[in-house]
Coordinates of C-alpha atoms in Angstrom, one line a residue:
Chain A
X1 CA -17.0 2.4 -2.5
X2 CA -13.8 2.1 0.0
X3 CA -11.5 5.1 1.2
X4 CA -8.3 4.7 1.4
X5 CA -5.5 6.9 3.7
X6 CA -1.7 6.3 4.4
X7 CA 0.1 5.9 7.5
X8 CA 3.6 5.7 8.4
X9 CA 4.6 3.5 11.1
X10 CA 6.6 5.0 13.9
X11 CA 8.9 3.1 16.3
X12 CA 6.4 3.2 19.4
X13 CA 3.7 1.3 17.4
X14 CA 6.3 -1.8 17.5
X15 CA 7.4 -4.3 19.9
X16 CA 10.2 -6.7 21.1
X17 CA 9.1 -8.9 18.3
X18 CA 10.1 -6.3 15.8
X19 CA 6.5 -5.9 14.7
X20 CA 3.7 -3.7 15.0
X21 CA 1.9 -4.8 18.4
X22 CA -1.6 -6.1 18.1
X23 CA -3.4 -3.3 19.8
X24 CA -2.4 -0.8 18.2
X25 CA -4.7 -2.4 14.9
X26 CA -7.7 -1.2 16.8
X27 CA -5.9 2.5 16.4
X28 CA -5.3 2.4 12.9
X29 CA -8.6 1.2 12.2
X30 CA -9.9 4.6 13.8
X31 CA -7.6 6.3 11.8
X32 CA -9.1 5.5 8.6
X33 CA -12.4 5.8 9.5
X34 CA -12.1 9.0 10.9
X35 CA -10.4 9.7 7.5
X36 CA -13.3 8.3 5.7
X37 CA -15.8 10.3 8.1
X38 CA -14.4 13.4 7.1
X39 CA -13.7 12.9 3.4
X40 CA -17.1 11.4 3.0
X41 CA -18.6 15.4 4.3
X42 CA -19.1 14.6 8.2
X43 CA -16.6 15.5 10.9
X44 CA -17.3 13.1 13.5
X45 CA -15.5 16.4 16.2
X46 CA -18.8 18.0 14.9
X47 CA -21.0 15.6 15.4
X48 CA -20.2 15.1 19.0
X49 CA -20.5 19.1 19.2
X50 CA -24.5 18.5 17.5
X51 CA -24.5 15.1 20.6
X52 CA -24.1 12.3 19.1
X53 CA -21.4 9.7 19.7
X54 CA -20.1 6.6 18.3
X55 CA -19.2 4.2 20.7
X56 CA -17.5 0.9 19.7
X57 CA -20.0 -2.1 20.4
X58 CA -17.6 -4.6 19.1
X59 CA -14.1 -5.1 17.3
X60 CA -12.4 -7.9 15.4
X61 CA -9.1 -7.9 13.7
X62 CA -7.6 -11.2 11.7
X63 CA -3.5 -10.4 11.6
X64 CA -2.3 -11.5 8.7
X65 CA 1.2 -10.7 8.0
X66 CA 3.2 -8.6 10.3
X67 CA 3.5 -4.7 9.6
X68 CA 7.1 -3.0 10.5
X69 CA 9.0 -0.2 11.8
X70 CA 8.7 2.8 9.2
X71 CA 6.3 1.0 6.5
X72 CA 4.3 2.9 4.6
X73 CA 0.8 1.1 5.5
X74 CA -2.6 1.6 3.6
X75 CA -5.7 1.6 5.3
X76 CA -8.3 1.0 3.2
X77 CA -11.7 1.1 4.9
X78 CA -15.9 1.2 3.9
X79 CA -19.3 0.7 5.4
X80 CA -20.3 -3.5 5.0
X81 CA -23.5 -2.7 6.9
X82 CA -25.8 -0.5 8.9
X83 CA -29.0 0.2 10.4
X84 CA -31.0 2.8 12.2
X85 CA -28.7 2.4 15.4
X86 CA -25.7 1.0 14.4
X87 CA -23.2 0.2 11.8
X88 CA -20.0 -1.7 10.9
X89 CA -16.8 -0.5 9.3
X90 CA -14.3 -2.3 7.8
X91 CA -10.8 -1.9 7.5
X92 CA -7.7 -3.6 5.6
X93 CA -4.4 -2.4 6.5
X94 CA -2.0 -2.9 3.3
X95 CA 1.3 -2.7 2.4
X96 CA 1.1 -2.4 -1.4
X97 CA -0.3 -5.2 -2.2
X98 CA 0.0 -7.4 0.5
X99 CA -2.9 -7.9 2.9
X100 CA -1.3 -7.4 6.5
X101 CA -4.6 -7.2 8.5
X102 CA -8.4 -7.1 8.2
X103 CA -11.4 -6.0 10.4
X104 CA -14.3 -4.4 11.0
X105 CA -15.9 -2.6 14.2
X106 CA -19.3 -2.1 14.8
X107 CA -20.6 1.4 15.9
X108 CA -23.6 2.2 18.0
X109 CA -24.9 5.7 18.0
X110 CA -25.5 6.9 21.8
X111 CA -27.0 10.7 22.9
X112 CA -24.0 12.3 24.5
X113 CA -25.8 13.3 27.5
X114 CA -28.0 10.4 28.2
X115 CA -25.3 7.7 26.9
X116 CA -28.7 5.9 25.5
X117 CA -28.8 4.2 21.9
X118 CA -30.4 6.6 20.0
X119 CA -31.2 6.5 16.0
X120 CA -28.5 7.9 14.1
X121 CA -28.8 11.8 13.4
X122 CA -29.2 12.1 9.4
X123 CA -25.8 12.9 8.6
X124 CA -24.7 9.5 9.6
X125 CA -27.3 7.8 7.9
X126 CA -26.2 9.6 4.2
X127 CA -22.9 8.6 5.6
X128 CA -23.4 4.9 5.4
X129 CA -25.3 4.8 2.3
X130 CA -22.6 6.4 0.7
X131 CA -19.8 4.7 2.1
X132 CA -21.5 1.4 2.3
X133 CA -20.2 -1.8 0.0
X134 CA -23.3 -3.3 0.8
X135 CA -26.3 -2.4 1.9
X136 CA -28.4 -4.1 5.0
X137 CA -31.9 -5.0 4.1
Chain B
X1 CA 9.0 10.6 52.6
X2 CA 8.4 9.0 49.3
X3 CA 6.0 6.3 48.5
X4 CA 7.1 2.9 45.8
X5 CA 4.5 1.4 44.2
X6 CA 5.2 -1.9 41.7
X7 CA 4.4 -2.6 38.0
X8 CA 5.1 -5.6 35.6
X9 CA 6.3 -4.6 32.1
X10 CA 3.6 -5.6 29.8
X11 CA 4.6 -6.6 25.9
X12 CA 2.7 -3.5 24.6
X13 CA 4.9 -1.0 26.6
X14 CA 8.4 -2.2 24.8
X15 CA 9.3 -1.6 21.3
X16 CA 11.3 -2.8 18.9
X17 CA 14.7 -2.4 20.4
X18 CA 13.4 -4.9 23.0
X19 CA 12.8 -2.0 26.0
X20 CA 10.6 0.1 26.9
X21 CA 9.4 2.4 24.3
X22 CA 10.3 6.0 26.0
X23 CA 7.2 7.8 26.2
X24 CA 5.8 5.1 28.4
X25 CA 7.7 6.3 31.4
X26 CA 6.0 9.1 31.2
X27 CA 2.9 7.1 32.0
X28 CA 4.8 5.1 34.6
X29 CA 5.0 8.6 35.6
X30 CA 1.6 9.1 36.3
X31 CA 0.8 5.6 37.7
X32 CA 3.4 6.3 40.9
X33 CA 2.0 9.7 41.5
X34 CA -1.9 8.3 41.3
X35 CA -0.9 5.7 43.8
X36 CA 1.0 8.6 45.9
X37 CA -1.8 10.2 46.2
X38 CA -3.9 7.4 47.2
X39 CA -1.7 6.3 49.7
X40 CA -2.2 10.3 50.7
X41 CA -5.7 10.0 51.2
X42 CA -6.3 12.0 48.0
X43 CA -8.5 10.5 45.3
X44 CA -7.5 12.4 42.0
X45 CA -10.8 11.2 40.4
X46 CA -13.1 12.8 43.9
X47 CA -10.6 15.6 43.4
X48 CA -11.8 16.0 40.0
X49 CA -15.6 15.7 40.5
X50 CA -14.8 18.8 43.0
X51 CA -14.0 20.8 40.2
X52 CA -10.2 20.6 40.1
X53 CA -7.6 19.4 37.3
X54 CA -3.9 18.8 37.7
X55 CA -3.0 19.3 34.4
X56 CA 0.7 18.6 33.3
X57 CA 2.8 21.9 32.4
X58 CA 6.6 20.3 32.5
X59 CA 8.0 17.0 32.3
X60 CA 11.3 16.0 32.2
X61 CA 12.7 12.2 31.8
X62 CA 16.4 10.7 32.5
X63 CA 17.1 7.6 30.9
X64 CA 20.0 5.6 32.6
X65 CA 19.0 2.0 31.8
X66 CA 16.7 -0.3 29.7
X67 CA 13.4 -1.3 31.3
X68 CA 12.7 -5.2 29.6
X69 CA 9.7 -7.2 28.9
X70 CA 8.4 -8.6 32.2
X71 CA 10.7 -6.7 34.4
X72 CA 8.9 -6.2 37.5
X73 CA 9.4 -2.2 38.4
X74 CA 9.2 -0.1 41.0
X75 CA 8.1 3.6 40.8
X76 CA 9.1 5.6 44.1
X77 CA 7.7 8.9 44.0
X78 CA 7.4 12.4 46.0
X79 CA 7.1 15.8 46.1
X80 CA 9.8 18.3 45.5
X81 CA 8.7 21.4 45.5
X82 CA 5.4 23.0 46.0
X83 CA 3.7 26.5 46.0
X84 CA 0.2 27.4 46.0
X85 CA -0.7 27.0 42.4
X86 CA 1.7 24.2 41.7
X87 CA 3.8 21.6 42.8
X88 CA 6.3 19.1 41.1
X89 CA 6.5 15.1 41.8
X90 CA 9.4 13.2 41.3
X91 CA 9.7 9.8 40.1
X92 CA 12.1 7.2 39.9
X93 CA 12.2 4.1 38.0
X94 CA 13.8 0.9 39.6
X95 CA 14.2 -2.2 38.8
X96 CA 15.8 -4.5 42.3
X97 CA 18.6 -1.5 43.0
X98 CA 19.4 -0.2 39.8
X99 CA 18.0 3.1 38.7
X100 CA 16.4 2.7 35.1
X101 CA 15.1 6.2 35.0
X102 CA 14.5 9.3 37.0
X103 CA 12.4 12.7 36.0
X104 CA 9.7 14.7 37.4
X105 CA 6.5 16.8 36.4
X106 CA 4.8 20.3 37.1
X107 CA 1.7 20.0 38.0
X108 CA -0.2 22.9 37.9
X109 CA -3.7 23.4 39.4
X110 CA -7.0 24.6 37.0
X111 CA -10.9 25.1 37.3
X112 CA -12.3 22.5 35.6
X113 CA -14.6 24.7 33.7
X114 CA -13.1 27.2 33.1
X115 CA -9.4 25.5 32.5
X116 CA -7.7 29.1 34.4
X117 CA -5.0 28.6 37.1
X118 CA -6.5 28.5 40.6
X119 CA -5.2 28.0 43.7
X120 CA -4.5 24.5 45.2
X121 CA -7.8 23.4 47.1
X122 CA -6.8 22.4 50.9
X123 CA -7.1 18.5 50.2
X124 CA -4.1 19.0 47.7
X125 CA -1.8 21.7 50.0
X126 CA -1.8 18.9 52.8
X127 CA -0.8 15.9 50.2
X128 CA 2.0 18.0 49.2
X129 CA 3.3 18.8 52.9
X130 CA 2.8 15.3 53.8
X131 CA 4.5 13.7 50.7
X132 CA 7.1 16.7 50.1
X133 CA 11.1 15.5 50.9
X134 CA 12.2 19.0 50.3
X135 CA 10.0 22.1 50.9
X136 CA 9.9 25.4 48.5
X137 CA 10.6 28.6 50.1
Chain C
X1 CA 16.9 25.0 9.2
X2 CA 13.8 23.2 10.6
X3 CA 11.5 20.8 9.2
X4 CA 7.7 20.3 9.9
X5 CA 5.5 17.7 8.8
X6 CA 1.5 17.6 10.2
X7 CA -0.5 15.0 12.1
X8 CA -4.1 14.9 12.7
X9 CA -4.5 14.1 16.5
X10 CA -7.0 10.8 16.4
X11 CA -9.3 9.8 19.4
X12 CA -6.8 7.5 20.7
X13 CA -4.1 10.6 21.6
X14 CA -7.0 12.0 23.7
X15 CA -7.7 11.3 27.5
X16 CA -11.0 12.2 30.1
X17 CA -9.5 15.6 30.1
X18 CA -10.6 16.1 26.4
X19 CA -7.1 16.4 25.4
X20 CA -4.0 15.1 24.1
X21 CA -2.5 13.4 27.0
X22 CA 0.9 14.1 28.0
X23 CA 2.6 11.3 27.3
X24 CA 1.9 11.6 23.7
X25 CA 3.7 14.6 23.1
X26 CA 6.9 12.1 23.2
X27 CA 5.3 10.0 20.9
X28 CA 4.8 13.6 18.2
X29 CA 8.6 14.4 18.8
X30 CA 9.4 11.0 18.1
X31 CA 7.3 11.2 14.5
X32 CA 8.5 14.6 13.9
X33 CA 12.3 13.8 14.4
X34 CA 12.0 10.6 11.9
X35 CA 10.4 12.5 8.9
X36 CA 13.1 14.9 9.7
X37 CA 15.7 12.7 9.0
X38 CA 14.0 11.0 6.4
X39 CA 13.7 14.4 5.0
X40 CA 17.6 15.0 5.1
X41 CA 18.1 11.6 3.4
X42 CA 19.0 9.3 6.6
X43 CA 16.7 6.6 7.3
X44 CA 16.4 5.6 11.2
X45 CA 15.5 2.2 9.2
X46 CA 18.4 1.3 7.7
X47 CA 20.9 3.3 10.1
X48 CA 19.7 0.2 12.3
X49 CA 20.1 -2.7 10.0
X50 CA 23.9 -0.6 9.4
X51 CA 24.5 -1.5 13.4
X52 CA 23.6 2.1 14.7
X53 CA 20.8 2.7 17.1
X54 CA 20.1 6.5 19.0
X55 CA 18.2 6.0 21.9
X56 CA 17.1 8.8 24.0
X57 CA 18.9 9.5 26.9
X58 CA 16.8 12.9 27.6
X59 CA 13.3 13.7 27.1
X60 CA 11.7 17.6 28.2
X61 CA 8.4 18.6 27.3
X62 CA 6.5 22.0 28.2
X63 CA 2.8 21.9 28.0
X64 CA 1.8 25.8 27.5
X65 CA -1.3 24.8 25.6
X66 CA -3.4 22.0 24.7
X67 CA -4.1 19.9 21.7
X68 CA -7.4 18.6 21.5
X69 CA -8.7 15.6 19.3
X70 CA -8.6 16.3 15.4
X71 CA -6.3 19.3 15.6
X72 CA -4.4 19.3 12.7
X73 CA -0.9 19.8 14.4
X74 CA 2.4 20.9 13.3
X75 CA 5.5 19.3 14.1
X76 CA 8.9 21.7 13.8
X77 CA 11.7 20.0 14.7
X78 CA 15.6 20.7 14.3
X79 CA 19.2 19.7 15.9
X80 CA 19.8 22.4 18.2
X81 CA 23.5 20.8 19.4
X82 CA 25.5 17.9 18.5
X83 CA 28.8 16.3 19.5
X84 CA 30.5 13.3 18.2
X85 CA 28.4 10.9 20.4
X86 CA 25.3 12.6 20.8
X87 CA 22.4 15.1 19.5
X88 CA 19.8 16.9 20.9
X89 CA 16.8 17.5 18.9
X90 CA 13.8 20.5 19.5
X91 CA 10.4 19.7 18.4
X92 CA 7.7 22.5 18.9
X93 CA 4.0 21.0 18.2
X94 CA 1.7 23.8 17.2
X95 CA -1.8 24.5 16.0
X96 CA -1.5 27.1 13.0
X97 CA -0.1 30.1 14.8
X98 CA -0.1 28.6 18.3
X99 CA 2.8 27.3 20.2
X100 CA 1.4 24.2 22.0
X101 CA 4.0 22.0 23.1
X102 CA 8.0 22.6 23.4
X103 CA 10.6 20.6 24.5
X104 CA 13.7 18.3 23.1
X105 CA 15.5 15.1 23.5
X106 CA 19.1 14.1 23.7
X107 CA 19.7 10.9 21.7
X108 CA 22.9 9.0 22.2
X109 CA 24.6 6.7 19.3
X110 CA 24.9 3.3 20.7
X111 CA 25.9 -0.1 18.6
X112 CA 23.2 -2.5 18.1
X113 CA 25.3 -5.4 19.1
X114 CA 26.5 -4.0 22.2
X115 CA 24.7 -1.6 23.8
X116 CA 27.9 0.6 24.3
X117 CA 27.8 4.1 23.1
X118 CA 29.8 4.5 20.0
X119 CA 31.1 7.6 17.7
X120 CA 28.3 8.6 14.9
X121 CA 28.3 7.3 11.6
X122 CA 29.2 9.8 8.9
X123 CA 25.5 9.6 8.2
X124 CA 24.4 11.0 11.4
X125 CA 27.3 13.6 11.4
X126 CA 26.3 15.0 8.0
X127 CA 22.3 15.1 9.0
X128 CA 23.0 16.7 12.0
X129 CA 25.4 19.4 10.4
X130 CA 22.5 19.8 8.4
X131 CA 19.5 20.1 10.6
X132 CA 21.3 22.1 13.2
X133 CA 20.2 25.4 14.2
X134 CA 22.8 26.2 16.2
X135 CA 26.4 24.6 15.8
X136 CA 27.9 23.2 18.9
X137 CA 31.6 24.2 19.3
Chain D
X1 CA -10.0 -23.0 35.6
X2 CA -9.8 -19.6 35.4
X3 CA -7.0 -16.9 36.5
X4 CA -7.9 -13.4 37.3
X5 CA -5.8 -10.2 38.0
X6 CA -6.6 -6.5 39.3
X7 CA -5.9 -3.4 37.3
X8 CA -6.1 0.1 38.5
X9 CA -7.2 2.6 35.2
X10 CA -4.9 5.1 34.9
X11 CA -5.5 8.2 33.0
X12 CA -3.5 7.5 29.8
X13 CA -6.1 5.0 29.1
X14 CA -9.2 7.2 28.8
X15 CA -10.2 9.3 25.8
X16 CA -12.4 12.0 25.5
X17 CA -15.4 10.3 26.1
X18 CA -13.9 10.0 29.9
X19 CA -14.1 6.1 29.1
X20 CA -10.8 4.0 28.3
X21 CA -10.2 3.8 24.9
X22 CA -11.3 0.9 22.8
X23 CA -8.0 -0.2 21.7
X24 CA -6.8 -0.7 25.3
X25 CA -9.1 -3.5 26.0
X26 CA -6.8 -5.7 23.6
X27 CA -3.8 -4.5 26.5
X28 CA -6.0 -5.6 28.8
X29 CA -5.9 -9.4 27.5
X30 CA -2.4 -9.0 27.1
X31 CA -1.8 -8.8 30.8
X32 CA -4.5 -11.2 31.9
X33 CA -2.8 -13.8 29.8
X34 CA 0.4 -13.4 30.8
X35 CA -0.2 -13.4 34.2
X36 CA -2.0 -16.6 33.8
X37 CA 0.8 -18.2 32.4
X38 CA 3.0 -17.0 35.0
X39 CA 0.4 -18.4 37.8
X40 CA 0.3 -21.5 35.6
X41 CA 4.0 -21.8 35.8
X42 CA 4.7 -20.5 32.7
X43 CA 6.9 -17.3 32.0
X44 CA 6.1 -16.0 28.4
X45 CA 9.7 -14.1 28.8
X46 CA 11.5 -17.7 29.2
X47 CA 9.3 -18.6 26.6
X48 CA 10.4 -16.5 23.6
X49 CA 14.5 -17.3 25.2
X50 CA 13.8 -20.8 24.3
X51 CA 12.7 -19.9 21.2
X52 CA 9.1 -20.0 20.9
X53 CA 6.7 -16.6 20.5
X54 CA 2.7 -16.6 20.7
X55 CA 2.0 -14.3 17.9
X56 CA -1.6 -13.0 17.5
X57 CA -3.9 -14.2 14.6
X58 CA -7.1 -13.1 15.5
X59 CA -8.5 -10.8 18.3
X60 CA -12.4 -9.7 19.1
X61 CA -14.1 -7.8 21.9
X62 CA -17.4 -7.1 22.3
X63 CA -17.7 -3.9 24.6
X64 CA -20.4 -3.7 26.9
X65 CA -20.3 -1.4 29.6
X66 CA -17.7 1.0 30.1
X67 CA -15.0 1.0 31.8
X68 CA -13.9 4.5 34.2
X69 CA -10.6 5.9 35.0
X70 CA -9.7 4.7 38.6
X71 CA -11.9 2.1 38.1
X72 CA -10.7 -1.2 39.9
X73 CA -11.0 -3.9 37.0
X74 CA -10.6 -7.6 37.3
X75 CA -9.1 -9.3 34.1
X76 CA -10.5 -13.1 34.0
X77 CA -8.8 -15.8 31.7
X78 CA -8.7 -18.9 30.8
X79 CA -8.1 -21.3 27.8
X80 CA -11.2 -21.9 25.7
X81 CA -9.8 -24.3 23.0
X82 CA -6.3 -25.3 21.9
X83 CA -4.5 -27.5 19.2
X84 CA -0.9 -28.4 18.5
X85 CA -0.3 -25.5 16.9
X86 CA -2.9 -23.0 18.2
X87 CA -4.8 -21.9 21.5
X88 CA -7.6 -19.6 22.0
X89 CA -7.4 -17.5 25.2
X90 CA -11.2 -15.5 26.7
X91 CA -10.6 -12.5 28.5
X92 CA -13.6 -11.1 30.8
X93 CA -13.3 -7.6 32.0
X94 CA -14.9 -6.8 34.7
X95 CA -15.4 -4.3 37.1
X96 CA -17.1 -5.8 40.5
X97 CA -20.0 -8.2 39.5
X98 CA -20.0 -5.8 36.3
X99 CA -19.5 -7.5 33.2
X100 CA -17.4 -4.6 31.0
X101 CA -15.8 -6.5 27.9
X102 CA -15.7 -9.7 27.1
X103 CA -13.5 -11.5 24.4
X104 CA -10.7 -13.5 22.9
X105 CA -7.7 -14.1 21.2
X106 CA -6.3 -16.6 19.3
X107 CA -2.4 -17.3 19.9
X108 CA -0.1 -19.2 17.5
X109 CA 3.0 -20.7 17.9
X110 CA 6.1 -19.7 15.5
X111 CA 9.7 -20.4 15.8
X112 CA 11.7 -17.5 16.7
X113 CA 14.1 -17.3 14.2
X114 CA 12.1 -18.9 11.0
X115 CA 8.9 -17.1 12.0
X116 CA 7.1 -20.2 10.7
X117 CA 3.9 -22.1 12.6
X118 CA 5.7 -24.6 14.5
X119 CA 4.6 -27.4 17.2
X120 CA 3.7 -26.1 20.4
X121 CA 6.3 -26.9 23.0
X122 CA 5.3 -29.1 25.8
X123 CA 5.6 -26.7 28.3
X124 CA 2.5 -24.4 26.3
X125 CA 0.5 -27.5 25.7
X126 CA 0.5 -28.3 29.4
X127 CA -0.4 -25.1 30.3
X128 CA -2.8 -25.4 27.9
X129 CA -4.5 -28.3 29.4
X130 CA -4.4 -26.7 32.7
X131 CA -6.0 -24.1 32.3
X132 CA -8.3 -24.8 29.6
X133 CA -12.5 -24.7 30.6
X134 CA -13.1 -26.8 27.5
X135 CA -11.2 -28.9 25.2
X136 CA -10.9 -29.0 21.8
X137 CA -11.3 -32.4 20.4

């Protein structure tokens, strides 16, 4: 199962190359999980509120082709794995059909207070098995 | 007295006109007055841990010429005008001897828990007498 | 006659403060003005690859409240005063019934080619004769 | 060989968590490169004027410890691998003996105006070799 939000790309995600700049990937990629937080029941501004965070342990992003001023980008994103502590999110930014970009980030879960790994609360875990593509043994 | 501190133009902060994307200045903005302060004696992040915020209330930007990839810039800052709950920096934007850009901010002073207006804690009336070119009646 | 469209304020937009930083609020009016014209049948897209480009020369913001990460905001913009060579555009960012953020910018008409400031295409005239709020003599 | 550079954290570059913001970290490389290159003799600006631009194709970051606003960072590069076409360029981020972040990205060479993969000019492939910790064979 993948979840899939649009996004519209304004002039100060771009560059002097006329493209969108590399960084900014990382950004969209929170965009549509957040997106597919929330439409999957769990609203990760809550969860911080019950103190839990999501810290990023690790990022990758393969550019592809190059996404422009004012396109109409897809990101489509979904769980490829997860554990008791962590889990990795995927995203693909589209434009129609063409494949622009592809990633994933891994997410730790920390206590809010203590900033120590800590097993993710139960919402997170119904989360990922309902989000997830598939499922770590 | 005013106090110039230097920046290179990194390829993230332009866009695809080739210059500077123009929200950016405002954080060229906040980069001269950090450094200001500094140079003041005054540690915004201490200032913070004793329970004070400058929080933005007004900002205002003047855009006279393009700032390019790799340009190296100077930010020359100071106060303008200052009372006991808020004071306003000035910054211009430079580039050798031509003016790029020229605005300033409010910045107001709050309680860090409970976000109200408060009066200026002595560390930050003395960087604004010290740094002030023009004083408020 | 305004236009609004809505943004949900990702993690990215916040800073230590647990806010929307300030500089972002350029980045809103910059999203809010675009759909607007989009809106009124002018693409910023194509007015570009036509030989027309409207930097800002201007930018004000006033912070009277803050925006905090997954608000779902409100962008109202409209031309509050335009001349043959220039526009100024108001963008108020609120929360529901809250007034967060207020401010404009002026944006001038330049040629791509040559950076000189140059009359408005028809285009521009006719969306700003129809986004204005108030006609400039 | 490695290059390294200091970087004062301003505010802009935190979020909520009162940490900078994932997708700044990929900034981060950006400047620690192109300062290398400059150091290496190499200006990235002249670069692109000859023709030449380093596109992106793959980024990753692993994120370790955090990193503060005001902190003092040091950005270490240096070249990892290269080919005639390609280069791969680490980025360490550190903060005192701290490792923070640590990762890479992988720069290709395209013609300006065809935006196809093209030879690396001899100026990149001798910076390349000079600053390069291990070759590729």
């Amino acid at each position: 199962m993948y979840f899939e939000m649009q996004y519209r790309v304004p002039y100060g995600d771009t560059d002097k190359m006329g493209v969108v700049y590399y960084a900014n990937y990382l950004e969209y990629f929170e965009r549509g999980r957040t997106e597919m937080m929330r439409h999957a029941g769990m609203s990760y501004a809550e969860m911080e509120k019950a103190g839990f965070m999501l810290p990023v342990s690790e990022a990758y992003c393969k550019y592809i082709r190059s996404a422009k001023y004012d396109d109409l980008l897809t990101f489509r994103s979904w769980v490829s794995s997860y554990s008791r502590v962590k889990f990795t999110i995927c995203t693909e930014v589209r434009r129609n059909d063409e494949l622009l970009a592809s990633g994933h980030v891994v997410l730790g879960c920390v206590d809010v207070n203590t900033f120590k790994v800590t097993r993710m609360p139960q919402q997170v875990a119904d989360f990922c098995a309902k989000c997830a593509l598939e499922e770590e043994k």
